[in-house]
Each structure stands twice: as C-alpha cells, then as structure tokens.
Amino acid sequence: MKQFEYNKLLIVLIAIGLFASLFINIQRHQVEVRNNSIELIVDYEDLVALAECEGVPVEEVMKQAKDAGITSLAVYETTFKKLNVNGKTTAVNGSDVLTSYYTGAMTDPDWRKLVEDGTIKGTEIYVTGHHDQTFKEVHEDLVRRLGKDRVTALNVGGSTVLAVKAQ
C-alpha cells in the first residue's frame, strides 16, 4: 500500500494564510471594540428649510440640533433640479418664452420688450432666482463652469435674469 504524503509547500502556504487572517481579525476586533458609539445625523437641507420656516437664523437651528444630540450633518450635492423643485430658481427655454410671446400669453411688459428688441433667443436658457443667496451661487457656478462669454446677466423689471447660451 502506498504511503500518503502531504505537499509541504501547500501546508506552508495554508499556515501563512491562517496567520495572516488571524492578524487581520485581531486588528478588526480591536477597532470594533473601540468604536462602540453611534452618531445622530440630520440632513443639512432639512435644517436650513426648518430655519427658513421658523424665521430663525440657520446658526441658531444648528446650535439647537447640536444641543439635542445631533453629531453630524448629511450634505448632498445641490443640483439645479433640486433648486427648481424648491422654488429657489427657475430655468425657462428661450423658445418657450418666444412661444408665450407669440401666443399672447406673455403679459409682463419687461419680458415683452426683451422679445421685441431681439434680446431673447430661442436657443438660450433663461434662469431667474427667487432666493438671493442661492441665485448668486448659481450665477457664480454657471460662470465658473461655462465661462463668462456664455452667461449674460439681464435686467428684467429690476430683477436679474441669466441668459445662458447653449453652445
């Protein structure tokens, strides 16, 4: 009968793998033992919305949240779609503005004058703001991303409107 013999190289590799995994598991256990706390997180946008609804400064709402045990803020990327849904900014295609003018639905005399002067182009997008700080940030961001030559500020009835060239 043949004597069974273990492959020594295979045994050495298994032993090395076992010791490596034990070392990693000991480190993981030590980290898990030290991290036995939890964090309470609230959305930053929700805090800002709460401050606006209550008429309280954002800093005060944040201080109250911290005193209540909130330890972290969740911050998400602000998209133009979110700003549009929140009512802080609005984007309108130039073609929609022209359609509104030619169908007689446009009643604002300042916008009508811009159409009549040829300032409104069907290929541009017009951005209006309803929240000063947010509109300023949108303006700066558009200029930074697209360049000054593609973003023009227009004065429409005392309000600033951004004309953004498509390409």
PDB file of C-alpha atoms in Angstrom:
ATOM      1  CA  MET A   1       0.000   0.000   0.000  1.00  0.00           C
ATOM      2  CA  LYS A   2       1.188   3.496  -0.911  1.00  0.00           C
ATOM      3  CA  GLN A   3       2.015   5.922   1.894  1.00  0.00           C
ATOM      4  CA  PHE A   4       0.105   9.239   1.599  1.00  0.00           C
ATOM      5  CA  GLU A   5       2.390  12.274   1.770  1.00  0.00           C
ATOM      6  CA  TYR A   6       1.353  15.937   2.276  1.00  0.00           C
ATOM      7  CA  ASN A   7       2.687  18.595  -0.054  1.00  0.00           C
ATOM      8  CA  LYS A   8       4.955  20.665   2.211  1.00  0.00           C
ATOM      9  CA  LEU A   9       4.635  23.820   0.105  1.00  0.00           C
ATOM     10  CA  LEU A  10       0.849  23.668   0.319  1.00  0.00           C
ATOM     11  CA  ILE A  11       0.972  23.257   4.115  1.00  0.00           C
ATOM     12  CA  VAL A  12       3.317  26.252   4.436  1.00  0.00           C
ATOM     13  CA  LEU A  13       1.025  28.417   2.287  1.00  0.00           C
ATOM     14  CA  ILE A  14      -2.039  27.398   4.322  1.00  0.00           C
ATOM     15  CA  ALA A  15      -0.207  28.223   7.569  1.00  0.00           C
ATOM     16  CA  ILE A  16       0.864  31.640   6.257  1.00  0.00           C
ATOM     17  CA  GLY A  17      -2.736  32.376   5.180  1.00  0.00           C
ATOM     18  CA  LEU A  18      -4.049  31.283   8.592  1.00  0.00           C
ATOM     19  CA  PHE A  19      -1.636  33.538  10.493  1.00  0.00           C
ATOM     20  CA  ALA A  20      -2.351  36.480   8.185  1.00  0.00           C
ATOM     21  CA  SER A  21      -6.103  36.112   8.649  1.00  0.00           C
ATOM     22  CA  LEU A  22      -5.687  35.811  12.435  1.00  0.00           C
ATOM     23  CA  PHE A  23      -3.617  39.001  12.482  1.00  0.00           C
ATOM     24  CA  ILE A  24      -6.236  40.890  10.432  1.00  0.00           C
ATOM     25  CA  ASN A  25      -9.105  39.571  12.569  1.00  0.00           C
ATOM     26  CA  ILE A  26      -7.359  40.638  15.792  1.00  0.00           C
ATOM     27  CA  GLN A  27      -6.921  44.157  14.392  1.00  0.00           C
ATOM     28  CA  ARG A  28     -10.561  44.249  13.268  1.00  0.00           C
ATOM     29  CA  HIS A  29     -11.717  43.116  16.700  1.00  0.00           C
ATOM     30  CA  GLN A  30      -9.705  45.883  18.389  1.00  0.00           C
ATOM     31  CA  VAL A  31     -11.214  48.519  16.074  1.00  0.00           C
ATOM     32  CA  GLU A  32     -14.753  47.223  16.634  1.00  0.00           C
ATOM     33  CA  VAL A  33     -14.284  47.269  20.428  1.00  0.00           C
ATOM     34  CA  ARG A  34     -13.122  50.910  20.326  1.00  0.00           C
ATOM     35  CA  ASN A  35     -15.974  52.035  18.048  1.00  0.00           C
ATOM     36  CA  ASN A  36     -18.952  51.433  20.250  1.00  0.00           C
ATOM     37  CA  SER A  37     -20.682  54.777  19.798  1.00  0.00           C
ATOM     38  CA  ILE A  38     -23.386  55.885  17.386  1.00  0.00           C
ATOM     39  CA  GLU A  39     -23.904  59.132  15.536  1.00  0.00           C
ATOM     40  CA  LEU A  40     -27.134  61.002  15.005  1.00  0.00           C
ATOM     41  CA  ILE A  41     -27.259  62.569  11.557  1.00  0.00           C
ATOM     42  CA  VAL A  42     -29.698  65.082  10.094  1.00  0.00           C
ATOM     43  CA  ASP A  43     -29.904  66.459   6.551  1.00  0.00           C
ATOM     44  CA  TYR A  44     -28.359  69.912   6.242  1.00  0.00           C
ATOM     45  CA  GLU A  45     -31.048  70.958   3.746  1.00  0.00           C
ATOM     46  CA  ASP A  46     -33.746  69.966   6.240  1.00  0.00           C
ATOM     47  CA  LEU A  47     -32.149  72.151   8.920  1.00  0.00           C
ATOM     48  CA  VAL A  48     -31.970  75.088   6.516  1.00  0.00           C
ATOM     49  CA  ALA A  49     -35.608  74.568   5.498  1.00  0.00           C
ATOM     50  CA  LEU A  50     -36.623  74.406   9.167  1.00  0.00           C
ATOM     51  CA  ALA A  51     -34.759  77.647   9.885  1.00  0.00           C
ATOM     52  CA  GLU A  52     -36.494  79.369   6.950  1.00  0.00           C
ATOM     53  CA  CYS A  53     -39.945  78.116   8.022  1.00  0.00           C
ATOM     54  CA  GLU A  54     -39.443  79.201  11.620  1.00  0.00           C
ATOM     55  CA  GLY A  55     -37.777  82.504  10.733  1.00  0.00           C
ATOM     56  CA  VAL A  56     -34.750  81.634  12.858  1.00  0.00           C
ATOM     57  CA  PRO A  57     -31.113  82.013  11.742  1.00  0.00           C
ATOM     58  CA  VAL A  58     -29.569  78.777  10.450  1.00  0.00           C
ATOM     59  CA  GLU A  59     -26.765  79.030  13.039  1.00  0.00           C
ATOM     60  CA  GLU A  60     -29.319  79.028  15.858  1.00  0.00           C
ATOM     61  CA  VAL A  61     -31.098  75.945  14.483  1.00  0.00           C
ATOM     62  CA  MET A  62     -27.747  74.164  14.172  1.00  0.00           C
ATOM     63  CA  LYS A  63     -26.867  75.032  17.765  1.00  0.00           C
ATOM     64  CA  GLN A  64     -30.223  73.689  18.946  1.00  0.00           C
ATOM     65  CA  ALA A  65     -29.697  70.496  16.930  1.00  0.00           C
ATOM     66  CA  LYS A  66     -26.254  70.036  18.468  1.00  0.00           C
ATOM     67  CA  ASP A  67     -27.673  70.592  21.955  1.00  0.00           C
ATOM     68  CA  ALA A  68     -30.326  67.943  21.148  1.00  0.00           C
ATOM     69  CA  GLY A  69     -27.594  65.384  20.363  1.00  0.00           C
ATOM     70  CA  ILE A  70     -27.145  65.688  16.598  1.00  0.00           C
ATOM     71  CA  THR A  71     -23.491  64.913  15.919  1.00  0.00           C
ATOM     72  CA  SER A  72     -23.277  65.047  12.106  1.00  0.00           C
ATOM     73  CA  LEU A  73     -24.850  66.713   9.092  1.00  0.00           C
ATOM     74  CA  ALA A  74     -25.589  64.924   5.831  1.00  0.00           C
ATOM     75  CA  VAL A  75     -24.667  67.180   2.935  1.00  0.00           C
ATOM     76  CA  TYR A  76     -25.741  66.345  -0.606  1.00  0.00           C
ATOM     77  CA  GLU A  77     -24.784  67.896  -3.872  1.00  0.00           C
ATOM     78  CA  THR A  78     -27.165  70.670  -4.809  1.00  0.00           C
ATOM     79  CA  THR A  79     -28.457  70.206  -8.313  1.00  0.00           C
ATOM     80  CA  PHE A  80     -30.301  72.690 -10.445  1.00  0.00           C
ATOM     81  CA  LYS A  81     -33.262  70.309 -10.465  1.00  0.00           C
ATOM     82  CA  LYS A  82     -33.429  70.487  -6.640  1.00  0.00           C
ATOM     83  CA  LEU A  83     -33.271  74.270  -6.732  1.00  0.00           C
ATOM     84  CA  ASN A  84     -36.041  74.338  -9.324  1.00  0.00           C
ATOM     85  CA  VAL A  85     -38.250  71.995  -7.268  1.00  0.00           C
ATOM     86  CA  ASN A  86     -37.606  74.045  -4.108  1.00  0.00           C
ATOM     87  CA  GLY A  87     -38.643  77.200  -5.968  1.00  0.00           C
ATOM     88  CA  LYS A  88     -35.307  78.929  -5.426  1.00  0.00           C
ATOM     89  CA  THR A  89     -34.522  79.195  -9.138  1.00  0.00           C
ATOM     90  CA  THR A  90     -36.372  78.647 -12.395  1.00  0.00           C
ATOM     91  CA  ALA A  91     -35.000  77.860 -15.837  1.00  0.00           C
ATOM     92  CA  VAL A  92     -37.027  78.559 -18.961  1.00  0.00           C
ATOM     93  CA  ASN A  93     -36.102  77.748 -22.546  1.00  0.00           C
ATOM     94  CA  GLY A  94     -35.895  80.778 -24.787  1.00  0.00           C
ATOM     95  CA  SER A  95     -38.186  79.014 -27.240  1.00  0.00           C
ATOM     96  CA  ASP A  96     -40.853  78.772 -24.510  1.00  0.00           C
ATOM     97  CA  VAL A  97     -40.518  82.499 -23.827  1.00  0.00           C
ATOM     98  CA  LEU A  98     -40.918  83.251 -27.527  1.00  0.00           C
ATOM     99  CA  THR A  99     -43.906  80.898 -27.796  1.00  0.00           C
ATOM    100  CA  SER A 100     -45.507  82.646 -24.848  1.00  0.00           C
ATOM    101  CA  TYR A 101     -44.967  85.994 -26.553  1.00  0.00           C
ATOM    102  CA  TYR A 102     -46.326  84.953 -29.953  1.00  0.00           C
ATOM    103  CA  THR A 103     -49.388  83.214 -28.498  1.00  0.00           C
ATOM    104  CA  GLY A 104     -50.252  86.300 -26.474  1.00  0.00           C
ATOM    105  CA  ALA A 105     -49.810  84.557 -23.125  1.00  0.00           C
ATOM    106  CA  MET A 106     -46.954  86.847 -22.056  1.00  0.00           C
ATOM    107  CA  THR A 107     -48.289  89.739 -20.034  1.00  0.00           C
ATOM    108  CA  ASP A 108     -45.109  91.080 -18.419  1.00  0.00           C
ATOM    109  CA  PRO A 109     -44.134  94.278 -20.303  1.00  0.00           C
ATOM    110  CA  ASP A 110     -40.430  93.932 -19.433  1.00  0.00           C
ATOM    111  CA  TRP A 111     -40.225  90.446 -20.948  1.00  0.00           C
ATOM    112  CA  ARG A 112     -42.275  91.582 -23.946  1.00  0.00           C
ATOM    113  CA  LYS A 113     -39.789  94.410 -24.567  1.00  0.00           C
ATOM    114  CA  LEU A 114     -36.855  91.978 -24.456  1.00  0.00           C
ATOM    115  CA  VAL A 115     -38.550  89.796 -27.064  1.00  0.00           C
ATOM    116  CA  GLU A 116     -39.379  92.796 -29.253  1.00  0.00           C
ATOM    117  CA  ASP A 117     -35.785  94.061 -29.006  1.00  0.00           C
ATOM    118  CA  GLY A 118     -34.487  90.640 -30.135  1.00  0.00           C
ATOM    119  CA  THR A 119     -32.672  90.044 -26.846  1.00  0.00           C
ATOM    120  CA  ILE A 120     -34.478  86.760 -26.201  1.00  0.00           C
ATOM    121  CA  LYS A 121     -33.075  83.916 -28.312  1.00  0.00           C
ATOM    122  CA  GLY A 122     -34.814  80.581 -28.773  1.00  0.00           C
ATOM    123  CA  THR A 123     -31.533  78.718 -28.289  1.00  0.00           C
ATOM    124  CA  GLU A 124     -30.741  80.206 -24.873  1.00  0.00           C
ATOM    125  CA  ILE A 125     -31.952  79.284 -21.407  1.00  0.00           C
ATOM    126  CA  TYR A 126     -33.136  81.985 -19.004  1.00  0.00           C
ATOM    127  CA  VAL A 127     -32.575  81.487 -15.289  1.00  0.00           C
ATOM    128  CA  THR A 128     -34.439  83.508 -12.683  1.00  0.00           C
ATOM    129  CA  GLY A 129     -33.888  83.412  -8.954  1.00  0.00           C
ATOM    130  CA  HIS A 130     -36.303  83.650  -6.064  1.00  0.00           C
ATOM    131  CA  HIS A 131     -33.719  83.358  -3.288  1.00  0.00           C
ATOM    132  CA  ASP A 132     -30.942  85.962  -3.455  1.00  0.00           C
ATOM    133  CA  GLN A 133     -28.060  83.961  -1.955  1.00  0.00           C
ATOM    134  CA  THR A 134     -28.888  80.829  -3.958  1.00  0.00           C
ATOM    135  CA  PHE A 135     -29.230  82.827  -7.179  1.00  0.00           C
ATOM    136  CA  LYS A 136     -25.846  84.428  -6.573  1.00  0.00           C
ATOM    137  CA  GLU A 137     -24.283  80.980  -6.083  1.00  0.00           C
ATOM    138  CA  VAL A 138     -25.964  79.652  -9.243  1.00  0.00           C
ATOM    139  CA  HIS A 139     -24.677  82.651 -11.210  1.00  0.00           C
ATOM    140  CA  GLU A 140     -21.104  82.136  -9.948  1.00  0.00           C
ATOM    141  CA  ASP A 141     -21.287  78.406 -10.631  1.00  0.00           C
ATOM    142  CA  LEU A 142     -22.573  78.854 -14.184  1.00  0.00           C
ATOM    143  CA  VAL A 143     -19.823  81.378 -14.952  1.00  0.00           C
ATOM    144  CA  ARG A 144     -17.197  79.062 -13.467  1.00  0.00           C
ATOM    145  CA  ARG A 145     -18.459  76.033 -15.424  1.00  0.00           C
ATOM    146  CA  LEU A 146     -19.421  77.626 -18.741  1.00  0.00           C
ATOM    147  CA  GLY A 147     -17.364  80.815 -18.877  1.00  0.00           C
ATOM    148  CA  LYS A 148     -18.304  84.498 -18.857  1.00  0.00           C
ATOM    149  CA  ASP A 149     -18.933  84.520 -22.595  1.00  0.00           C
ATOM    150  CA  ARG A 150     -21.846  82.045 -22.252  1.00  0.00           C
ATOM    151  CA  VAL A 151     -23.599  83.599 -19.218  1.00  0.00           C
ATOM    152  CA  THR A 152     -25.094  87.081 -19.526  1.00  0.00           C
ATOM    153  CA  ALA A 153     -26.961  88.940 -16.792  1.00  0.00           C
ATOM    154  CA  LEU A 154     -30.061  90.785 -17.993  1.00  0.00           C
ATOM    155  CA  ASN A 155     -32.135  93.312 -16.069  1.00  0.00           C
ATOM    156  CA  VAL A 156     -35.816  92.457 -16.315  1.00  0.00           C
ATOM    157  CA  GLY A 157     -38.058  94.754 -14.304  1.00  0.00           C
ATOM    158  CA  GLY A 158     -35.400  95.376 -11.644  1.00  0.00           C
ATOM    159  CA  SER A 159     -34.565  91.673 -11.279  1.00  0.00           C
ATOM    160  CA  THR A 160     -31.545  89.893 -12.659  1.00  0.00           C
ATOM    161  CA  VAL A 161     -32.109  87.123 -15.184  1.00  0.00           C
ATOM    162  CA  LEU A 162     -29.278  84.977 -16.510  1.00  0.00           C
ATOM    163  CA  ALA A 163     -29.188  84.258 -20.226  1.00  0.00           C
ATOM    164  CA  VAL A 164     -27.219  81.042 -20.761  1.00  0.00           C
ATOM    165  CA  LYS A 165     -26.027  80.201 -24.265  1.00  0.00           C
ATOM    166  CA  ALA A 166     -26.462  76.541 -25.149  1.00  0.00           C
ATOM    167  CA  GLN A 167     -23.175  76.177 -27.040  1.00  0.00           C
TER     168      GLN A 167
END
